[in-house]
Amino acid sequence: EVLAVLNKKGFLKEARKRFLWPLAYELDSSGYPLQRLRIFLREPVPENLIVDVKLRECEFAPKAAAAPGPAALPPLKALAFEWLTLQNPLDTFGEPFIPLPGQTRPGLRMRSRIMDLFVYLARLTRKDCLMAFPAYFHNAVLFSRYFHFWNPDKEAEVLAIRRAFSHMPFRQLAWAVHLNCLRRADGGVYEWAAEEQLYPLTRPPKEYFDSRRYREAVKTGLKKAFFTLDRAEFERRSAEIPAICGGG
């Protein structure tokens, strides 16, 4: 069934095109409802890893305090990402390369295809939404084209950071956040804290995110959010940023 879905959504064709072939698979359902799928190039060893995804079928019960929209929205059936790694074990670099936090190899640059695949799976299993709990700030940003934070204040927080540092290269900003080099309006250290980020598939969550109350709450949060970069701290901690050099 997994192979049929991967083939239907063009993953296998894309793998051949990139010379990521033949593939080896490991599917672990021993922790059901948590399931883990890993895809490797040729043989299942860590250095050949292409995809590592942990998925859980669960219910998301909206917290009333975080929801300015419908007061009595029922629990949503969700397909939740517990972990997602997408990388190309064959990719190399011609010069020193700064990875994103948590990244050890270049990504596949297949975000839209991968999202299409998971949306297909979620619809097939009749889910209300996809749900992520982004461990890193940059994960939240990369998937913000598809996902929104259920908490409008969190949505505003991420938008405010992106706007305040639109002049800064994305990887540099990702590390500034990861190394706790941003400061809030009161001078306090900003630390990334993950919250539920949803991709709505059915009417109730779509109406929530499209509601005027949610959009107004985000606007209000944007007006309150203010962030600056502690340049001295960032320069001091820059030595902690790894560089992957040419040769892969």
mmCIF file of C-alpha atoms in Angstrom:
data_model
loop_
_atom_site.group_PDB
_atom_site.id
_atom_site.type_symbol
_atom_site.label_atom_id
_atom_site.label_comp_id
_atom_site.label_asym_id
_atom_site.label_seq_id
_atom_site.Cartn_x
_atom_site.Cartn_y
_atom_site.Cartn_z
ATOM 1 C CA GLU A 1 0.000 0.000 0.000
ATOM 2 C CA VAL A 2 2.847 2.383 0.833
ATOM 3 C CA LEU A 3 4.594 1.625 -2.459
ATOM 4 C CA ALA A 4 1.326 2.126 -4.355
ATOM 5 C CA VAL A 5 0.891 5.604 -2.822
ATOM 6 C CA LEU A 6 4.533 6.558 -3.477
ATOM 7 C CA ASN A 7 4.186 5.440 -7.082
ATOM 8 C CA LYS A 8 0.824 7.202 -7.577
ATOM 9 C CA LYS A 9 2.202 10.527 -6.308
ATOM 10 C CA GLY A 10 5.356 10.385 -8.453
ATOM 11 C CA PHE A 11 7.885 9.752 -5.660
ATOM 12 C CA LEU A 12 9.376 6.654 -7.290
ATOM 13 C CA LYS A 13 9.707 8.366 -10.673
ATOM 14 C CA GLU A 14 11.431 11.334 -9.026
ATOM 15 C CA ALA A 15 13.772 8.997 -7.143
ATOM 16 C CA ARG A 16 14.889 7.353 -10.386
ATOM 17 C CA LYS A 17 15.391 10.746 -12.028
ATOM 18 C CA ARG A 18 17.734 11.765 -9.194
ATOM 19 C CA PHE A 19 19.605 8.424 -9.294
ATOM 20 C CA LEU A 20 18.231 7.593 -5.839
ATOM 21 C CA TRP A 21 17.619 4.008 -6.920
ATOM 22 C CA PRO A 22 17.141 1.226 -5.974
ATOM 23 C CA LEU A 23 15.302 1.994 -2.752
ATOM 24 C CA ALA A 24 15.111 0.024 0.476
ATOM 25 C CA TYR A 25 12.249 0.406 2.947
ATOM 26 C CA GLU A 26 11.664 -0.110 6.647
ATOM 27 C CA LEU A 27 8.127 0.154 8.001
ATOM 28 C CA ASP A 28 7.670 -0.134 11.767
ATOM 29 C CA SER A 29 4.149 -0.295 13.208
ATOM 30 C CA SER A 30 5.149 -1.810 16.555
ATOM 31 C CA GLY A 31 4.236 1.409 18.367
ATOM 32 C CA TYR A 32 0.817 1.772 16.705
ATOM 33 C CA PRO A 33 -0.892 4.237 16.363
ATOM 34 C CA LEU A 34 2.626 5.670 15.886
ATOM 35 C CA GLN A 35 4.103 4.344 12.640
ATOM 36 C CA ARG A 36 7.552 4.944 11.200
ATOM 37 C CA LEU A 37 8.583 4.688 7.560
ATOM 38 C CA ARG A 38 12.200 4.993 6.471
ATOM 39 C CA ILE A 39 13.391 4.973 2.877
ATOM 40 C CA PHE A 40 17.045 4.399 2.012
ATOM 41 C CA LEU A 41 19.201 4.355 -1.081
ATOM 42 C CA ARG A 42 20.139 0.739 -1.855
ATOM 43 C CA GLU A 43 20.445 -0.554 1.728
ATOM 44 C CA PRO A 44 19.070 0.449 5.141
ATOM 45 C CA VAL A 45 22.102 2.133 6.712
ATOM 46 C CA PRO A 46 22.106 5.621 8.306
ATOM 47 C CA GLU A 47 24.329 7.256 5.673
ATOM 48 C CA ASN A 48 21.864 6.202 2.924
ATOM 49 C CA LEU A 49 18.762 7.670 4.571
ATOM 50 C CA ILE A 50 16.391 9.613 2.269
ATOM 51 C CA VAL A 51 13.113 9.761 4.193
ATOM 52 C CA ASP A 52 12.383 9.236 7.874
ATOM 53 C CA VAL A 53 8.806 9.939 8.880
ATOM 54 C CA LYS A 54 6.903 9.139 12.064
ATOM 55 C CA LEU A 55 3.132 9.491 11.737
ATOM 56 C CA ARG A 56 0.390 9.132 14.302
ATOM 57 C CA GLU A 57 -3.377 8.972 13.823
ATOM 58 C CA CYS A 58 -4.882 10.961 16.657
ATOM 59 C CA GLU A 59 -7.487 13.504 17.718
ATOM 60 C CA PHE A 60 -6.733 17.184 18.214
ATOM 61 C CA ALA A 61 -8.942 18.696 20.882
ATOM 62 C CA PRO A 62 -8.881 22.508 20.418
ATOM 63 C CA LYS A 63 -8.109 24.489 23.545
ATOM 64 C CA ALA A 64 -10.838 27.055 24.085
ATOM 65 C CA ALA A 65 -8.370 29.604 25.468
ATOM 66 C CA ALA A 66 -6.362 29.563 22.233
ATOM 67 C CA ALA A 67 -9.341 29.606 19.905
ATOM 68 C CA PRO A 68 -11.101 32.915 19.216
ATOM 69 C CA GLY A 69 -13.295 31.237 16.611
ATOM 70 C CA PRO A 70 -16.124 28.682 17.001
ATOM 71 C CA ALA A 71 -16.621 28.120 20.698
ATOM 72 C CA ALA A 72 -17.573 24.451 20.549
ATOM 73 C CA LEU A 73 -15.484 22.988 17.754
ATOM 74 C CA PRO A 74 -15.408 19.186 18.170
ATOM 75 C CA PRO A 75 -12.147 17.204 18.338
ATOM 76 C CA LEU A 76 -10.509 16.954 14.922
ATOM 77 C CA LYS A 77 -9.260 13.706 13.433
ATOM 78 C CA ALA A 78 -5.621 14.341 12.578
ATOM 79 C CA LEU A 79 -2.701 12.724 10.828
ATOM 80 C CA ALA A 80 0.169 14.057 12.921
ATOM 81 C CA PHE A 81 3.842 14.351 12.025
ATOM 82 C CA GLU A 82 5.930 13.233 14.992
ATOM 83 C CA TRP A 83 9.123 13.455 12.947
ATOM 84 C CA LEU A 84 9.992 14.218 9.327
ATOM 85 C CA THR A 85 13.411 14.082 7.655
ATOM 86 C CA LEU A 86 13.829 14.540 3.887
ATOM 87 C CA GLN A 87 17.377 14.499 2.553
ATOM 88 C CA ASN A 88 19.520 13.571 -0.422
ATOM 89 C CA PRO A 89 22.416 11.272 0.553
ATOM 90 C CA LEU A 90 24.073 11.838 -2.851
ATOM 91 C CA ASP A 91 24.127 15.634 -2.715
ATOM 92 C CA THR A 92 27.482 17.379 -2.450
ATOM 93 C CA PHE A 93 28.600 20.976 -2.077
ATOM 94 C CA GLY A 94 31.183 22.965 -3.988
ATOM 95 C CA GLU A 95 31.886 25.270 -1.036
ATOM 96 C CA PRO A 96 31.299 25.346 2.734
ATOM 97 C CA PHE A 97 27.590 25.066 3.398
ATOM 98 C CA ILE A 98 25.739 26.189 6.512
ATOM 99 C CA PRO A 99 23.010 23.644 7.309
ATOM 100 C CA LEU A 100 19.785 24.523 9.049
ATOM 101 C CA PRO A 101 19.579 23.546 12.736
ATOM 102 C CA GLY A 102 19.209 19.775 12.970
ATOM 103 C CA GLN A 103 20.170 19.273 9.303
ATOM 104 C CA THR A 104 23.054 16.959 8.387
ATOM 105 C CA ARG A 105 22.501 16.698 4.610
ATOM 106 C CA PRO A 106 20.849 18.846 1.919
ATOM 107 C CA GLY A 107 17.092 18.512 1.606
ATOM 108 C CA LEU A 108 15.223 16.974 -1.318
ATOM 109 C CA ARG A 109 13.570 20.249 -2.359
ATOM 110 C CA MET A 110 10.322 18.333 -2.841
ATOM 111 C CA ARG A 111 8.149 20.064 -0.242
ATOM 112 C CA SER A 112 5.086 20.473 -2.463
ATOM 113 C CA ARG A 113 5.230 16.864 -3.687
ATOM 114 C CA ILE A 114 5.634 15.537 -0.157
ATOM 115 C CA MET A 115 2.722 17.635 1.092
ATOM 116 C CA ASP A 116 0.595 16.392 -1.801
ATOM 117 C CA LEU A 117 1.409 12.832 -0.758
ATOM 118 C CA PHE A 118 0.439 13.363 2.888
ATOM 119 C CA VAL A 119 -2.729 15.257 1.980
ATOM 120 C CA TYR A 120 -3.678 12.287 -0.184
ATOM 121 C CA LEU A 121 -3.071 9.898 2.731
ATOM 122 C CA ALA A 122 -5.049 12.077 5.123
ATOM 123 C CA ARG A 123 -8.014 12.292 2.759
ATOM 124 C CA LEU A 124 -7.811 8.548 2.133
ATOM 125 C CA THR A 125 -8.105 7.923 5.879
ATOM 126 C CA ARG A 126 -10.794 10.636 6.291
ATOM 127 C CA LYS A 127 -8.884 13.041 8.488
ATOM 128 C CA ASP A 128 -9.893 16.629 9.260
ATOM 129 C CA CYS A 129 -6.337 17.908 9.127
ATOM 130 C CA LEU A 130 -2.644 17.268 9.009
ATOM 131 C CA MET A 131 -0.923 18.316 12.219
ATOM 132 C CA ALA A 132 2.706 19.228 12.884
ATOM 133 C CA PHE A 133 4.504 20.193 16.073
ATOM 134 C CA PRO A 134 7.560 21.940 14.601
ATOM 135 C CA ALA A 135 10.655 21.347 16.695
ATOM 136 C CA TYR A 136 12.474 24.232 14.996
ATOM 137 C CA PHE A 137 11.445 27.744 13.982
ATOM 138 C CA HIS A 138 12.554 27.148 10.396
ATOM 139 C CA ASN A 139 10.269 24.095 10.128
ATOM 140 C CA ALA A 140 7.306 26.291 11.019
ATOM 141 C CA VAL A 141 8.320 28.844 8.396
ATOM 142 C CA LEU A 142 8.969 26.285 5.647
ATOM 143 C CA PHE A 143 5.530 24.737 6.061
ATOM 144 C CA SER A 144 3.657 27.997 6.679
ATOM 145 C CA ARG A 145 2.490 27.935 3.060
ATOM 146 C CA TYR A 146 0.260 25.005 4.022
ATOM 147 C CA PHE A 147 -0.067 25.095 7.829
ATOM 148 C CA HIS A 148 -1.316 27.655 10.355
ATOM 149 C CA PHE A 149 -0.847 27.637 14.100
ATOM 150 C CA TRP A 150 -4.086 26.952 15.911
ATOM 151 C CA ASN A 151 -3.092 29.605 18.434
ATOM 152 C CA PRO A 152 -3.348 32.985 16.642
ATOM 153 C CA ASP A 153 -0.757 34.487 18.997
ATOM 154 C CA LYS A 154 1.771 31.876 17.855
ATOM 155 C CA GLU A 155 0.892 32.558 14.217
ATOM 156 C CA ALA A 156 1.489 36.272 14.855
ATOM 157 C CA GLU A 157 4.778 35.561 16.645
ATOM 158 C CA VAL A 158 6.261 33.720 13.656
ATOM 159 C CA LEU A 159 4.979 36.327 11.198
ATOM 160 C CA ALA A 160 6.453 39.130 13.320
ATOM 161 C CA ILE A 161 9.892 37.511 13.369
ATOM 162 C CA ARG A 162 9.845 36.946 9.623
ATOM 163 C CA ARG A 163 8.885 40.564 8.975
ATOM 164 C CA ALA A 164 11.364 42.042 11.466
ATOM 165 C CA PHE A 165 14.248 40.125 9.870
ATOM 166 C CA SER A 166 13.170 40.011 6.227
ATOM 167 C CA HIS A 167 16.578 41.463 5.347
ATOM 168 C CA MET A 168 18.443 38.578 6.987
ATOM 169 C CA PRO A 169 19.312 35.375 5.072
ATOM 170 C CA PHE A 170 16.926 32.599 6.081
ATOM 171 C CA ARG A 171 19.600 30.218 7.389
ATOM 172 C CA GLN A 172 21.146 32.969 9.464
ATOM 173 C CA LEU A 173 17.778 33.811 11.004
ATOM 174 C CA ALA A 174 17.124 30.122 11.717
ATOM 175 C CA TRP A 175 20.366 29.948 13.698
ATOM 176 C CA ALA A 176 19.731 33.246 15.468
ATOM 177 C CA VAL A 177 16.455 31.832 16.768
ATOM 178 C CA HIS A 178 17.953 28.417 17.570
ATOM 179 C CA LEU A 179 20.844 29.973 19.530
ATOM 180 C CA ASN A 180 18.436 32.178 21.531
ATOM 181 C CA CYS A 181 19.850 35.419 20.143
ATOM 182 C CA LEU A 182 16.523 37.209 19.654
ATOM 183 C CA ARG A 183 15.139 39.550 22.291
ATOM 184 C CA ARG A 184 11.530 40.449 23.056
ATOM 185 C CA ALA A 185 10.293 44.016 23.551
ATOM 186 C CA ASP A 186 10.981 43.786 27.290
ATOM 187 C CA GLY A 187 14.576 42.647 26.640
ATOM 188 C CA GLY A 188 13.878 39.057 27.609
ATOM 189 C CA VAL A 189 15.389 36.147 25.672
ATOM 190 C CA TYR A 190 13.104 34.693 23.000
ATOM 191 C CA GLU A 191 13.088 30.886 23.043
ATOM 192 C CA TRP A 192 11.316 28.826 20.416
ATOM 193 C CA ALA A 193 8.436 26.758 21.822
ATOM 194 C CA ALA A 194 6.552 24.385 19.532
ATOM 195 C CA GLU A 195 2.758 24.424 19.253
ATOM 196 C CA GLU A 196 0.191 22.697 17.059
ATOM 197 C CA GLN A 197 0.313 23.758 13.419
ATOM 198 C CA LEU A 198 -2.528 22.492 11.233
ATOM 199 C CA TYR A 199 -3.238 21.972 7.555
ATOM 200 C CA PRO A 200 -7.078 22.042 7.374
ATOM 201 C CA LEU A 201 -8.802 19.538 5.099
ATOM 202 C CA THR A 202 -12.453 19.698 6.147
ATOM 203 C CA ARG A 203 -14.880 22.560 6.676
ATOM 204 C CA PRO A 204 -14.625 23.090 10.494
ATOM 205 C CA PRO A 205 -10.864 23.827 10.644
ATOM 206 C CA LYS A 206 -10.970 25.726 7.335
ATOM 207 C CA GLU A 207 -13.737 27.975 8.650
ATOM 208 C CA TYR A 208 -11.753 28.537 11.836
ATOM 209 C CA PHE A 209 -8.650 29.783 10.004
ATOM 210 C CA ASP A 210 -10.746 31.778 7.522
ATOM 211 C CA SER A 211 -12.824 33.381 10.241
ATOM 212 C CA ARG A 212 -12.644 37.100 10.835
ATOM 213 C CA ARG A 213 -12.039 36.484 14.544
ATOM 214 C CA TYR A 214 -8.920 34.400 13.856
ATOM 215 C CA ARG A 215 -7.529 36.899 11.341
ATOM 216 C CA GLU A 216 -8.203 39.818 13.686
ATOM 217 C CA ALA A 217 -6.523 37.947 16.539
ATOM 218 C CA VAL A 218 -3.429 37.449 14.369
ATOM 219 C CA LYS A 219 -3.395 41.168 13.482
ATOM 220 C CA THR A 220 -3.674 42.106 17.154
ATOM 221 C CA GLY A 221 -0.812 39.741 17.995
ATOM 222 C CA LEU A 222 1.328 41.296 15.274
ATOM 223 C CA LYS A 223 0.874 44.749 16.769
ATOM 224 C CA LYS A 224 2.086 43.503 20.159
ATOM 225 C CA ALA A 225 5.022 41.409 18.915
ATOM 226 C CA PHE A 226 8.425 43.100 18.729
ATOM 227 C CA PHE A 227 11.798 41.414 18.306
ATOM 228 C CA THR A 228 15.415 42.531 18.006
ATOM 229 C CA LEU A 229 18.687 40.706 17.422
ATOM 230 C CA ASP A 230 21.346 40.661 20.125
ATOM 231 C CA ARG A 231 24.225 41.027 17.666
ATOM 232 C CA ALA A 232 26.959 40.653 20.284
ATOM 233 C CA GLU A 233 25.446 37.379 21.505
ATOM 234 C CA PHE A 234 24.961 36.131 17.951
ATOM 235 C CA GLU A 235 28.577 36.861 17.041
ATOM 236 C CA ARG A 236 29.737 35.175 20.231
ATOM 237 C CA ARG A 237 27.701 32.043 19.567
ATOM 238 C CA SER A 238 28.301 31.877 15.797
ATOM 239 C CA ALA A 239 31.145 29.460 16.429
ATOM 240 C CA GLU A 240 28.471 26.894 17.333
ATOM 241 C CA ILE A 241 27.073 26.970 13.777
ATOM 242 C CA PRO A 242 28.431 23.945 11.892
ATOM 243 C CA ALA A 243 29.632 24.099 8.292
ATOM 244 C CA ILE A 244 29.501 21.151 5.943
ATOM 245 C CA CYS A 245 32.347 21.366 3.454
ATOM 246 C CA GLY A 246 32.575 20.317 -0.171
ATOM 247 C CA GLY A 247 32.748 16.634 -1.045
ATOM 248 C CA GLY A 248 29.530 15.685 0.806
#
